[in-house]
Structure formats: structure tokens, C-alpha cells
Short mmCIF file of C-alpha atoms in Angstrom, two decimals:
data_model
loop_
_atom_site.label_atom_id
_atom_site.label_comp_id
_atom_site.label_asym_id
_atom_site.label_seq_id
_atom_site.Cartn_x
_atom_site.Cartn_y
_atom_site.Cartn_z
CA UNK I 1 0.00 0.00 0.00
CA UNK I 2 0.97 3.89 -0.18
CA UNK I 3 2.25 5.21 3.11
CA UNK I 4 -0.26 7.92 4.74
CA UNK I 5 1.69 10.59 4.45
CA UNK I 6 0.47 11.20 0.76
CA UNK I 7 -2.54 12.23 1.96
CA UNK I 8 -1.30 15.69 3.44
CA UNK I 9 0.26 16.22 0.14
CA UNK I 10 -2.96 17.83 -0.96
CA UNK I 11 -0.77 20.40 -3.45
CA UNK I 12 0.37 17.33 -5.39
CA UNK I 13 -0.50 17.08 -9.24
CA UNK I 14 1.35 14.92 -10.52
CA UNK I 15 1.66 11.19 -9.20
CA UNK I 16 2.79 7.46 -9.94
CA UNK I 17 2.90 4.39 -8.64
CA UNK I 18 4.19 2.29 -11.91
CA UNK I 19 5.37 -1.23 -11.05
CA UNK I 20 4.44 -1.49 -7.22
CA UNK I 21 2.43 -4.52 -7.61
CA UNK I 22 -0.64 -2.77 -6.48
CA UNK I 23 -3.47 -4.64 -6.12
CA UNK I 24 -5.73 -1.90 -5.72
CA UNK I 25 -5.73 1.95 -5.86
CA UNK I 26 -5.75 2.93 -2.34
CA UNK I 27 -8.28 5.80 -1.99
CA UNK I 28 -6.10 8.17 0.12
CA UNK I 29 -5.03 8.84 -4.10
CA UNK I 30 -8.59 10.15 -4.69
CA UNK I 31 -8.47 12.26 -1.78
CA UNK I 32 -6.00 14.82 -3.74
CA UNK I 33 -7.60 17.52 -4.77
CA UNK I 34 -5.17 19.30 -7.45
CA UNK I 35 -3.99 15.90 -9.02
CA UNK I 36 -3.74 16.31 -12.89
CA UNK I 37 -1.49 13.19 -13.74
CA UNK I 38 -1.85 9.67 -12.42
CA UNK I 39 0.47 6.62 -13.62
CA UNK I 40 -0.41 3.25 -12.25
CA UNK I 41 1.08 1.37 -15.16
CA UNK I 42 2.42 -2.61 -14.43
CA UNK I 43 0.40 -3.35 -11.31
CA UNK I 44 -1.96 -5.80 -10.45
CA UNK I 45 -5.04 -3.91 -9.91
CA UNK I 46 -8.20 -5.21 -11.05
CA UNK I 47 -10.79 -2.70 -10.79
CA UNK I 48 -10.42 1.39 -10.62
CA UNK I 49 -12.75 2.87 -7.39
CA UNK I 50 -15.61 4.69 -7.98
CA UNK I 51 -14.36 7.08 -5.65
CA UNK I 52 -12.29 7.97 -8.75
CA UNK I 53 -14.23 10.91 -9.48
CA UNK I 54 -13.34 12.92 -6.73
CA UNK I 55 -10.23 13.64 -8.75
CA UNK I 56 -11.91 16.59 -10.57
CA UNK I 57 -8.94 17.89 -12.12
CA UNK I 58 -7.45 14.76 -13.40
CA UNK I 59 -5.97 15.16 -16.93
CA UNK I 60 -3.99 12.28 -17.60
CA UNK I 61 -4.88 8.81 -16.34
CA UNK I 62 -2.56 6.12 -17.48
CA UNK I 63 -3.45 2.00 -15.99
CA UNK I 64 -1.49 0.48 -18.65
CA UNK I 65 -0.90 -3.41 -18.38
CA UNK I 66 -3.14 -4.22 -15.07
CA UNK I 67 -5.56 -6.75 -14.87
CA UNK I 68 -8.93 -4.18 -14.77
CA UNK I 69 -11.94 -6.21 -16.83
CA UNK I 70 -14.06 -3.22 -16.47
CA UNK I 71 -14.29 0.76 -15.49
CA UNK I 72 -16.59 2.50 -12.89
CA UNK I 73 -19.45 4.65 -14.47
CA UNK I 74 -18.33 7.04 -12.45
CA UNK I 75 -15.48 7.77 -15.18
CA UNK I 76 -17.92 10.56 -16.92
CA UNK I 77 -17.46 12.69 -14.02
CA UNK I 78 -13.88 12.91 -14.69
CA UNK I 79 -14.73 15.94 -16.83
CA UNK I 80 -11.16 17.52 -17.28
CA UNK I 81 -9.47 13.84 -18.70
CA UNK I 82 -7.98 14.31 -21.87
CA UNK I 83 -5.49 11.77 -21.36
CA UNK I 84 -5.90 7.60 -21.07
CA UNK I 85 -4.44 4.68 -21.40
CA UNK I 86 -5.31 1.08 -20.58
CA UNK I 87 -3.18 -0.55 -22.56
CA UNK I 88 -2.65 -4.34 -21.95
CA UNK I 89 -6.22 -5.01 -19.99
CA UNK I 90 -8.62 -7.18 -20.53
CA UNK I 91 -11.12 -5.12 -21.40
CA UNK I 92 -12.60 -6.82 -24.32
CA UNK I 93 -14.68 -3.62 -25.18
CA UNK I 94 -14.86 -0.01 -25.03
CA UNK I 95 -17.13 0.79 -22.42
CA UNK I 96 -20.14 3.14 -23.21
CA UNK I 97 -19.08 5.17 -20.13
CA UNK I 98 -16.04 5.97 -21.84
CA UNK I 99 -18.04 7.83 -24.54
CA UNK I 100 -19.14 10.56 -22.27
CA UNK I 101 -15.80 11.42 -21.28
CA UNK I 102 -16.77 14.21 -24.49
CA UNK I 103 -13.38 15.87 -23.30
CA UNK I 104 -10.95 13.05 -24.12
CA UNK I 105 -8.08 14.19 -26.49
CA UNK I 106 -6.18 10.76 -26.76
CA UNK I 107 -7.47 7.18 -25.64
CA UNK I 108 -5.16 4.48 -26.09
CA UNK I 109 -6.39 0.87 -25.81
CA UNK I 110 -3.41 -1.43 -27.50
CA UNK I 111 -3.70 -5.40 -26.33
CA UNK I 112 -7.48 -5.02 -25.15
CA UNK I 113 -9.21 -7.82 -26.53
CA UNK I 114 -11.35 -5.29 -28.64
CA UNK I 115 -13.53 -6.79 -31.51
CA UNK I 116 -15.25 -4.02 -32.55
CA UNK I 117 -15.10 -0.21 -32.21
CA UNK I 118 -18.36 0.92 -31.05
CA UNK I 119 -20.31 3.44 -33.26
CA UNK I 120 -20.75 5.74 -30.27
CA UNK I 121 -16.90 6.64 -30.70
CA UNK I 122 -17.37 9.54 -32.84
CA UNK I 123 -19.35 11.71 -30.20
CA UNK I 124 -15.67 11.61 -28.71
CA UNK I 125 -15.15 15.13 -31.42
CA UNK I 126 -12.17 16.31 -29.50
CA UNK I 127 -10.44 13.17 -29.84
CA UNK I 128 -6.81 13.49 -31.48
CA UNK I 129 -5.43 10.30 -31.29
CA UNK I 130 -6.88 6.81 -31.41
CA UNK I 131 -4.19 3.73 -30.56
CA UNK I 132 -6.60 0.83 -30.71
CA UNK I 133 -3.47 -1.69 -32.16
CA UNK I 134 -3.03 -5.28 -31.15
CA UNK I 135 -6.26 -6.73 -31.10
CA UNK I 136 -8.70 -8.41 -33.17
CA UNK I 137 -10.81 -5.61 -35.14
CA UNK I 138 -11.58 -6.28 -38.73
CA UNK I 139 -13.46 -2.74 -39.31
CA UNK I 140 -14.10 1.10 -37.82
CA UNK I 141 -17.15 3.01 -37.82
CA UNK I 142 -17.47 6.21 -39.54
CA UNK I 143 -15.49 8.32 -38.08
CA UNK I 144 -15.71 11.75 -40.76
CA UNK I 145 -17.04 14.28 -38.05
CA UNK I 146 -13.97 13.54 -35.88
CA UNK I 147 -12.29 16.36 -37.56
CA UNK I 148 -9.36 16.63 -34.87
CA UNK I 149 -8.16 13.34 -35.17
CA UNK I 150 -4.58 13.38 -35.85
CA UNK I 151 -3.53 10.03 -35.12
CA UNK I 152 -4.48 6.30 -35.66
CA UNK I 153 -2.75 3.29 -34.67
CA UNK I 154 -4.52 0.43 -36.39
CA UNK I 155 -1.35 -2.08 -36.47
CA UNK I 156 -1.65 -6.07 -35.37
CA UNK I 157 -5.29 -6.32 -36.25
CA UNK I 158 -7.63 -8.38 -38.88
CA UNK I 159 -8.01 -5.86 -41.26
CA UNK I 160 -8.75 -7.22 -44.52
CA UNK I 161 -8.93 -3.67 -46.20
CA UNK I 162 -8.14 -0.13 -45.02
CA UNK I 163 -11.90 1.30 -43.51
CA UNK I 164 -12.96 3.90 -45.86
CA UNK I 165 -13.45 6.35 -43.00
CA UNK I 166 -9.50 6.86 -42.72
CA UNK I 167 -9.44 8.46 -45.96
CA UNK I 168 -12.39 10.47 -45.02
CA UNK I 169 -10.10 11.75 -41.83
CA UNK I 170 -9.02 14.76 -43.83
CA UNK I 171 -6.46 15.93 -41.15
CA UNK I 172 -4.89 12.71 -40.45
CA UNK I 173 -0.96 12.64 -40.00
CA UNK I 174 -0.05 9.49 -38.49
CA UNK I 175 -1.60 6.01 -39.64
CA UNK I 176 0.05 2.49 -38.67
CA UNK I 177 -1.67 -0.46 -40.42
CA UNK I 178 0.83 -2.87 -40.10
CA UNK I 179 0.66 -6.38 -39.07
CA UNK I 180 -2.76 -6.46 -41.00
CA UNK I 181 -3.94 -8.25 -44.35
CA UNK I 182 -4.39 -4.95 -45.73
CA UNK I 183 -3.31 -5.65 -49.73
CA UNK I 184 -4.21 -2.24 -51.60
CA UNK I 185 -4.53 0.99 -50.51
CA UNK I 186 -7.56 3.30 -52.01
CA UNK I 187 -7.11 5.86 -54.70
CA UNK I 188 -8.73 8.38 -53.15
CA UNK I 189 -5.82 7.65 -50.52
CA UNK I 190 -4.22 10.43 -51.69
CA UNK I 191 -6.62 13.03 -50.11
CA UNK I 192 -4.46 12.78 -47.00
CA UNK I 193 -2.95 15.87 -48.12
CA UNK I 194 -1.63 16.28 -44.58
CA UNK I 195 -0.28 12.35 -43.65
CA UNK I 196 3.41 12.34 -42.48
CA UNK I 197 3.87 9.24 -41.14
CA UNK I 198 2.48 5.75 -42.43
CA UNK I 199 3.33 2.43 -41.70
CA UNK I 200 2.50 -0.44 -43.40
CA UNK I 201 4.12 -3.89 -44.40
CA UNK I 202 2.83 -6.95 -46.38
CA UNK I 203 4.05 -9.00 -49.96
CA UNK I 204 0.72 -8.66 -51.30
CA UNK I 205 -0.08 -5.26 -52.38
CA UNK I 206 -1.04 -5.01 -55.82
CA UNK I 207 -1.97 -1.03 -55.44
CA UNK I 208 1.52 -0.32 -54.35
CA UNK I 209 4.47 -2.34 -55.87
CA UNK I 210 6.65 -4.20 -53.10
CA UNK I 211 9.97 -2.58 -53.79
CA UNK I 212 8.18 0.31 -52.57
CA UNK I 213 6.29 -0.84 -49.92
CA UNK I 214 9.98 -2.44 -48.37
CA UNK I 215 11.35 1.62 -48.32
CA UNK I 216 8.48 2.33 -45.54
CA UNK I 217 5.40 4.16 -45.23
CA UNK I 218 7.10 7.28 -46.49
CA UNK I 219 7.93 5.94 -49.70
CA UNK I 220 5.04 4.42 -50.26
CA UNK I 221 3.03 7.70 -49.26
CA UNK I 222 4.98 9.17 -51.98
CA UNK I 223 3.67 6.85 -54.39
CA UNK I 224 0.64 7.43 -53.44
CA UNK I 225 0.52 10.72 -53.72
CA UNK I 226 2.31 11.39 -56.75
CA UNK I 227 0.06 8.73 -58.22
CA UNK I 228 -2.90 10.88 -56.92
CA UNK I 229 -1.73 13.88 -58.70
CA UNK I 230 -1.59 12.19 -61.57
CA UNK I 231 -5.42 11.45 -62.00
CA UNK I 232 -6.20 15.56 -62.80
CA UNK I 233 -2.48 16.73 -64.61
CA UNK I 234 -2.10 13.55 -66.67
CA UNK I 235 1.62 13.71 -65.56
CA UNK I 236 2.85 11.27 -63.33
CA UNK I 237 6.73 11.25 -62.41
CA UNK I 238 7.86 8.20 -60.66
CA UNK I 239 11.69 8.37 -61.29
CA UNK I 240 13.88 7.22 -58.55
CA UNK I 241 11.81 5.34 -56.51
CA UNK I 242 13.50 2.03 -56.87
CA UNK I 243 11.08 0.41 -59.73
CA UNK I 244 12.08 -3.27 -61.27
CA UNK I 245 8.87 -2.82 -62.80
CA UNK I 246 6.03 -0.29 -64.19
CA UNK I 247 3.51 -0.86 -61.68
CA UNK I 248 -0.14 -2.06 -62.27
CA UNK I 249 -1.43 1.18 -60.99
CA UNK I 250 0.56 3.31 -64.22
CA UNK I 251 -1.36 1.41 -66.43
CA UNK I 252 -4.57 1.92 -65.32
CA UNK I 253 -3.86 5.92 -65.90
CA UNK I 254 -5.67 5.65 -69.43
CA UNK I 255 -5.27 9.69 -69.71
CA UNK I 256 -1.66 9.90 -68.79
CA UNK I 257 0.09 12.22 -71.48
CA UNK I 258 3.46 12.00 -69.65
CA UNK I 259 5.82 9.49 -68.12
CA UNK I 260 9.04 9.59 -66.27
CA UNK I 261 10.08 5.95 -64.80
CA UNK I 262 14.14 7.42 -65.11
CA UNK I 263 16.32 6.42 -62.80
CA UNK I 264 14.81 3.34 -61.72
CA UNK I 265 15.99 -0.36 -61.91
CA UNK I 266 13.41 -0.97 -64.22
CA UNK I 267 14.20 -3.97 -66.72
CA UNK I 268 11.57 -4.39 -69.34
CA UNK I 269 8.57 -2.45 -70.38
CA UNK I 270 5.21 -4.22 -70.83
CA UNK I 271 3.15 -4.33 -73.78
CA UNK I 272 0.29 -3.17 -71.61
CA UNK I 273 1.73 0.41 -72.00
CA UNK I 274 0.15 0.42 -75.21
CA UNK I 275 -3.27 1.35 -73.27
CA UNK I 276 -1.97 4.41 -72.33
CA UNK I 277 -3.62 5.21 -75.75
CA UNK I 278 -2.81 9.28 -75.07
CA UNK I 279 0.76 9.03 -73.40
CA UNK I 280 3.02 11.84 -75.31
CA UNK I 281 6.30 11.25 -73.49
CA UNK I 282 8.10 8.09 -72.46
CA UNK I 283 11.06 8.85 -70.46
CA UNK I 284 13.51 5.56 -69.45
CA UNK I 285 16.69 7.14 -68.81
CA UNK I 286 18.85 5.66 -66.28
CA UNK I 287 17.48 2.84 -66.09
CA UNK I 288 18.18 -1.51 -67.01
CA UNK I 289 15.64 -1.61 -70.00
CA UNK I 290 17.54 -2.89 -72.76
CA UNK I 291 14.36 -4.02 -74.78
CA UNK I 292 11.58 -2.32 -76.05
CA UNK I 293 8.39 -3.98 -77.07
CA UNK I 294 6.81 -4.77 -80.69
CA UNK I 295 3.46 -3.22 -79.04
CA UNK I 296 5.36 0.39 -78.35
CA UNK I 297 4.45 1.99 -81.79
CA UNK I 298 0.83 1.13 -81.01
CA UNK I 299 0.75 4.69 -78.83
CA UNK I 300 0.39 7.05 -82.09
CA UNK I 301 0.02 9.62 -79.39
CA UNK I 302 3.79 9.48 -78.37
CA UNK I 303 6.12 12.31 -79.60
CA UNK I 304 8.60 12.09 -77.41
CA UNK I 305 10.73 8.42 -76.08
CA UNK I 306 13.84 8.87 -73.94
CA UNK I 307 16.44 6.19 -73.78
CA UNK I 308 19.76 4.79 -72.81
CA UNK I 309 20.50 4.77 -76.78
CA UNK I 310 23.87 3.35 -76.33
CA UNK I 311 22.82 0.82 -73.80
CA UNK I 312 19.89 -0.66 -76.19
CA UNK I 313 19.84 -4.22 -77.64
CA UNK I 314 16.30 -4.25 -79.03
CA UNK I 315 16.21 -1.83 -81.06
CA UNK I 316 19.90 -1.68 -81.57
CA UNK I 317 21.57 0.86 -80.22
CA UNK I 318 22.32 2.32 -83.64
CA UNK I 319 19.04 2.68 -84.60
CA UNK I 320 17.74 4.30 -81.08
CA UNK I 321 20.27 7.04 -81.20
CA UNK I 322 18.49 7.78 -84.71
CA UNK I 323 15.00 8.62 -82.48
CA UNK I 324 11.55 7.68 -82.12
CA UNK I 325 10.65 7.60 -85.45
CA UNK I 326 13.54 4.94 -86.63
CA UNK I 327 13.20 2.85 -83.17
CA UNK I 328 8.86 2.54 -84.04
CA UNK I 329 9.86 1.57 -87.58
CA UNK I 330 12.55 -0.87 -86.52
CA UNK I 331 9.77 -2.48 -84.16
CA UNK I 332 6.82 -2.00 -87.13
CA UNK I 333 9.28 -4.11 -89.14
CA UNK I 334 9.24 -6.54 -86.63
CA UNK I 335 5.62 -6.93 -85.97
CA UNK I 336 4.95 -6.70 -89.52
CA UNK I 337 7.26 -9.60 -90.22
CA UNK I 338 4.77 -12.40 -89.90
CA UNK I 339 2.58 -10.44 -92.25
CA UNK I 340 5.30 -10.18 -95.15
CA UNK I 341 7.40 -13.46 -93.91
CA UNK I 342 10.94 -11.39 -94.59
CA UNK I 343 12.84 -9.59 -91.58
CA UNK I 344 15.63 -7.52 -92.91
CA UNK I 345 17.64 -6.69 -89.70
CA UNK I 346 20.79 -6.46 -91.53
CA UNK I 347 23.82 -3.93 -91.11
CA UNK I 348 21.67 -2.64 -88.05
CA UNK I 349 24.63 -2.78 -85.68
CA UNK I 350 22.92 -5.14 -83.40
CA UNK I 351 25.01 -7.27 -80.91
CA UNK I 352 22.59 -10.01 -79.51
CA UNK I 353 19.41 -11.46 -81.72
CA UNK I 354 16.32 -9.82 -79.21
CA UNK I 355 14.26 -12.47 -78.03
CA UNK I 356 11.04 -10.32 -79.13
CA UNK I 357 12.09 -11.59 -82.71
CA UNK I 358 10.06 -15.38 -81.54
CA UNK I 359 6.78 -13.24 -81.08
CA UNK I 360 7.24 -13.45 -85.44
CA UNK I 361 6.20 -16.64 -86.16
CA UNK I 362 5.47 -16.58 -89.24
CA UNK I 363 8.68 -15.41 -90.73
CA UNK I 364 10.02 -17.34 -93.43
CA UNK I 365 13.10 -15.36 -94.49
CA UNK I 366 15.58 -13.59 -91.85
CA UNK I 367 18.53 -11.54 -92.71
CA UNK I 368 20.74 -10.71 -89.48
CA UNK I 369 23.99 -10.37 -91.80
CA UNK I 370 26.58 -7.38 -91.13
CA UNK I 371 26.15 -6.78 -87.26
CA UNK I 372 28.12 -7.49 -84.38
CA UNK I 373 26.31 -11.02 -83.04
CA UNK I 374 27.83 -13.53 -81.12
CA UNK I 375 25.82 -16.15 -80.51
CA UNK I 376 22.06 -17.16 -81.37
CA UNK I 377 19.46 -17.15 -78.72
CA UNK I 378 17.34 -20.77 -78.62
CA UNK I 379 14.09 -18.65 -79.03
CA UNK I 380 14.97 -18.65 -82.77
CA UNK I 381 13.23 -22.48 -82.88
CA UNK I 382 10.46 -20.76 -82.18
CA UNK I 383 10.35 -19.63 -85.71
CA UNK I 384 9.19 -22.80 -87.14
CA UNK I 385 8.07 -21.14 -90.59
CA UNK I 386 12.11 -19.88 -90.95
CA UNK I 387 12.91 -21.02 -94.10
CA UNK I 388 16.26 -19.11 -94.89
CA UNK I 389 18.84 -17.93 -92.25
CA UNK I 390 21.51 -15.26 -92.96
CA UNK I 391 24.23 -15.39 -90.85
CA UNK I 392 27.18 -14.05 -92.72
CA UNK I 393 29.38 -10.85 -91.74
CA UNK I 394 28.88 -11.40 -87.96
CA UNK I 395 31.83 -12.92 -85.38
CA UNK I 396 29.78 -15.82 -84.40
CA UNK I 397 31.77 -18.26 -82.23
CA UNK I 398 31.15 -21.56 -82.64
CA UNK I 399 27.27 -22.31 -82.13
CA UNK I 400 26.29 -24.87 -84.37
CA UNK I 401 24.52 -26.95 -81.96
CA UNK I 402 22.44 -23.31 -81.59
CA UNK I 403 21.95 -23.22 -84.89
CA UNK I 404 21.02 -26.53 -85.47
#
């Protein structure tokens, strides 16, 4: 127990007791008048008295990691709390007298055995921050009118999907929804203009790509966001944000005009670009695509497509440093090869055979003579219409098993 003394410290306002193995609060505590903090963190008290309310000026109320099952109705009367936390009790709910506590600024209830946030929540309007992580809820409530919350700790749940009432929370800044089965985030995600910290984690999301998701919640925010942006000004710059591929969510941007995936780790481009039917610019600078694909001249929109020209294999480097007009017709040629059945890819300068030439089945004649190739990809059996092969002016090694 406390010694008696306390209680002829009437001026006192700030008190703890953390980690006194407590079984109880002794209620010479709720005899001070002028208390404004009160810490009884790792004890083993069950209940709170309901002789708590004589602490009329209490402010902050911390009982984290106790064993209390349930709080005294007298708990509204504590009208000048803006502080509590009962982390680590089994509480299994948030109790209704709770809700009338309209003065509370931040409730924390981590490791509660909570199921469900009750509806009643958002009377709380001066509520700033919510830490409800580490227990079992799979949804919120609507939450919109609480227009001062700041922050929400959602972490170590069963979320399935981020509630649509966190986007709604307009002045958010801190969201945690790790440790959840969250796999996408919304697109109207990016109205949390003001979010500066989230955390998140997972393999699965398909909204955000996983290189990104690995660099943290600020990364991915900036994804977000400058994906966002990209839905009114058709411009959407995603260079150096560590990309080994164009995300799903670029190609859903059917109105994008311009592109910049430079300085990225990106390796190929996907023939799904082609359905960014109005995409003007393309820039890849600084990046690992060495190929471009057969599809690429299908955007007639495109007027500008920035390269590594000297790093190209398909089209040859020769003919990208030439421009966008000789790199579509190089890769018109090759489309149009199973059309005509000849592929004249001769004297292009080309160092390896591209693999993209197998998507021309139907070629029956292919010249690769005059370029700088050393060895023939086993794709080429793909080309089971080939009827003549030319092969010469080229410093093949030895590849006649290849060949054959």
C-alpha cells in the first residue's frame, strides 16, 4: 500500500505508482484535490474505485498493463481527462461510459481484446489520437465528423482492407496499419494531403508495388501521392523510386500524357503500355531496360521516347540514337514480319538477336547479316516457318549446336 503521508500532500498534481504490484488503488489517491497526472502502469489492480471521481482535475490517467476487466461509471465525471491509457487489460470492449468522457483528447487501448469499435466513438469530437493496435478488429465506424483526429494506430489487427473512414479523416498525420492483411490501398488515398507518417508492411499489395512498400510508409506515401496527382495533370513522375517494374497502378492511368520511370531499376517495359492510348512522353533514362516492345508503336500519341540509346539491344543501339521515329519503324518491321514473312535486320549494328524476334512466327526469311552477333538465342526455334537464315558478316563463335 501507499504510506499515509500522501494524503497531506494535498498540493500534489502529478503522481505514480508504476510497477508497485498494487493490487488496488488505495483511496487516500482520490483524496488529492489538485492531481492532474496519475500513472499506475504494471500493477496488479483489477478494478479502478468509484471514488475515482473525486479527482476533478485529473488530466492524464494512465493503468497500462493491469488486470482491470471493467471501469466505474463514475469515469464521466472525470470531466477535465484528456489523457488515457489502458493498454494491456482485458477489457474486451470499449465501455459506453467511456463515450461521455466528451473531453478526451487521446485514448489508447493497445492489447485489449477489442472486436469491434463501437459506433458511439465519434461523439468523442475532440479526440486526437486513437491507438486501438493489437487486437482483433476487422473494421471502424465512420469516423468523418472527428475532424481533430490526428492520429491512428490500427497495427496487429484483422483488417482485410483499409476502412474507408480513414481516408475520409481529412487531417490525419499518423496512420500504422501494419501487421494487418491490408493488400491495396484506395485511390482516393491520396486526399491525405496532410499524412506524415504511415506504416504499413505486407508482400501482397497489388496497389503499391513491393519494392516500394519495403522503403516504408514514407515511400510508399509518396507513391501514393504522386500517383494521386496524376489522375487531374495527366503527368505522373515516378523516377527514382526504386522500380524493377512499371507498376499495375501506371497502367490503369488511361489519360496519362506523360511518363518519367528514369532512374529506376526498371528492366523491361510491358506491352500493356500500349493502353496508355494518349501518353506523349516516355522517359527511361537511367534505367536496365535494354528491350523495347513490338506493341510500343501502337501509342500514335507518343512524340517524345527517352532512352539509354547506347545501352539498347532491341532496337539496336544504332538505330535508337536515330530517335523515335527509326526505333517505331525498326519495331513495325518486326511486328509486320509475320505479315510479309521477310525480316531484314541487316547492317543494323545489333550485338545479340532480341528475343522479341520469336513473337514473329510466321517469318520465313531472316537476314541478321553485317552486325556485331555472337551467338544465337534458342528462341529462334520458335520460328518454325524460318525457311532461310543469314548469318554471314557477324563474329559468331562456334554455335552450331544453336543453330542446329
Amino acid at each position: 500500500d501507499l504510506p499515509d503521508r500522501i494524503e497531506g500532500m494535498t498540493a500534489l498534481k502529478s503522481l505514480s505508482v508504476a510497477n508497485n504490484k498494487l493490487m488496488r488503488l488505495p483511496t487516500v489517491v482520490c483524496g488529492l484535490p489538485y492531481l492532474q497526472a496519475l500513472v499506475l502502469d504494471d500493477n496488479m489492480i483489477k478494478e479502478l474505485p468509484e471514488v475515482l471521481n473525486r479527482l476533478v482535475h485529473l488530466m492524464n490517467l494512465s493503468a497500462a498493463h493491469n488486470t482491470i476487466n471493467r471501469l466505474p461509471a463514475v469515469l464521466t465525471g472525470l470531466r477535465q481527462l484528456r489523457k488515457l491509457c489502458l493498454d494491456g487489460n482485458p477489457l474486451g470492449e470499449i465501455p459506453a461510459s467511456l463515450l461521455q468522457v466528451s473531453g478526451l483528447e487521446v485514448l489508447s487501448m493497445r492489447d485489449c481484446g477489442l472486436a469491434v469499435v463501437p459506433d458511439g466513438l465519434t461523439v468523442l469530437r475532440s479526440l486526437r489520437e486513437l491507438q486501438v493496435a493489437d487486437n482483433a478488429l476487422e473494421g471502424l465506424p465512420e469516423m468523418e465528423a472527428m475532424e481533430e483526429l490526428k492520429i491512428v494506430r490500427l497495427s496487429n489487427n484483422k483488417l482485410q482492407q483499409l476502412p474507408p473512414t480513414v481516408v475520409r479523416l481529412l487531417g490525419l498525420e499518423e496512420l500504422s496499419i501494419a501487421g494487418n492483411a491490408v493488400q491495396k490501398l484506395p485511390a482516393d488515398f491520396s486526399r491525405l494531403t496532410k499524412l506524415q507518417l504511415l506504416q504499413v508492411d505486407g508482400e501482397n499489395f497489388d496497389s503499391v508495388p513491393q519494392e516500394v512498400v519495403v522503403q516504408g510508409g514514407g515511400c510508399v506515401l509518396e507513391f501514393v501521392k504522386r500517383v494521386g496527382v496524376a489522375h487531374s495533370t495527366q503527368r505522373l513522375d515516378l523516377s527514382n523510386m526504386g522500380l524493377r517494374s512499371v507498376p499495375h497502378a501506371v497502367i490503369h492511368l488511361t489519360a496519362l500524357q506523360h511518363l518519367n520511370l528514369s532512374d529506376n531499376p526498371l528492366t523491361t517495359v510491358p506491352s500493356s503500355m500500349v493502353r496508355l492510348a494518349n501518353l506523349k512522353s516516355l522517359i527511361l533514362e537511367r534505367t536496365k531496360v535494354r528491350s523495347l516492345p513490338v506493341e510500343l508503336p501502337g501509342l500514335y500519341e507518343l512524340k517524345e521516347l527517352r532512352v539509354d540509346a547506347s545501352e539498347m539491344l532491341f532496337p539496336p543501339a544504332s538505330v535508337c540514337a536515330e530517335g523515335l521515329q527509326a526505333t517505331f519503324q525498326y519495331l513495325r518491321k518486326i511486328s509486320g514480319a509475320n505479315v510479309v514473312g521477310t525480316l531484314d535486320l541487316s547492317g543494323t549494328g545489333m550485338r545479340e538477336v532480341p528475343v522479341d524476334i520469336s513473337h514473329a512466327g510466321g517469318i520465313a526469311k531472316l537476314d541478321l547479316s553485317n552486325n556485331q552477333i555472337t551467338r544465337l538465342p534458342p528462341e529462334l526455334s520458335l520460328l518454325s516457318s524460318l525457311q532461310s537464315l543469314e548469318l554471314e558478316g557477324n563474329p559468331l563463335r562456334p554455335h552450331l549446336q544453336d543453330i542446329a
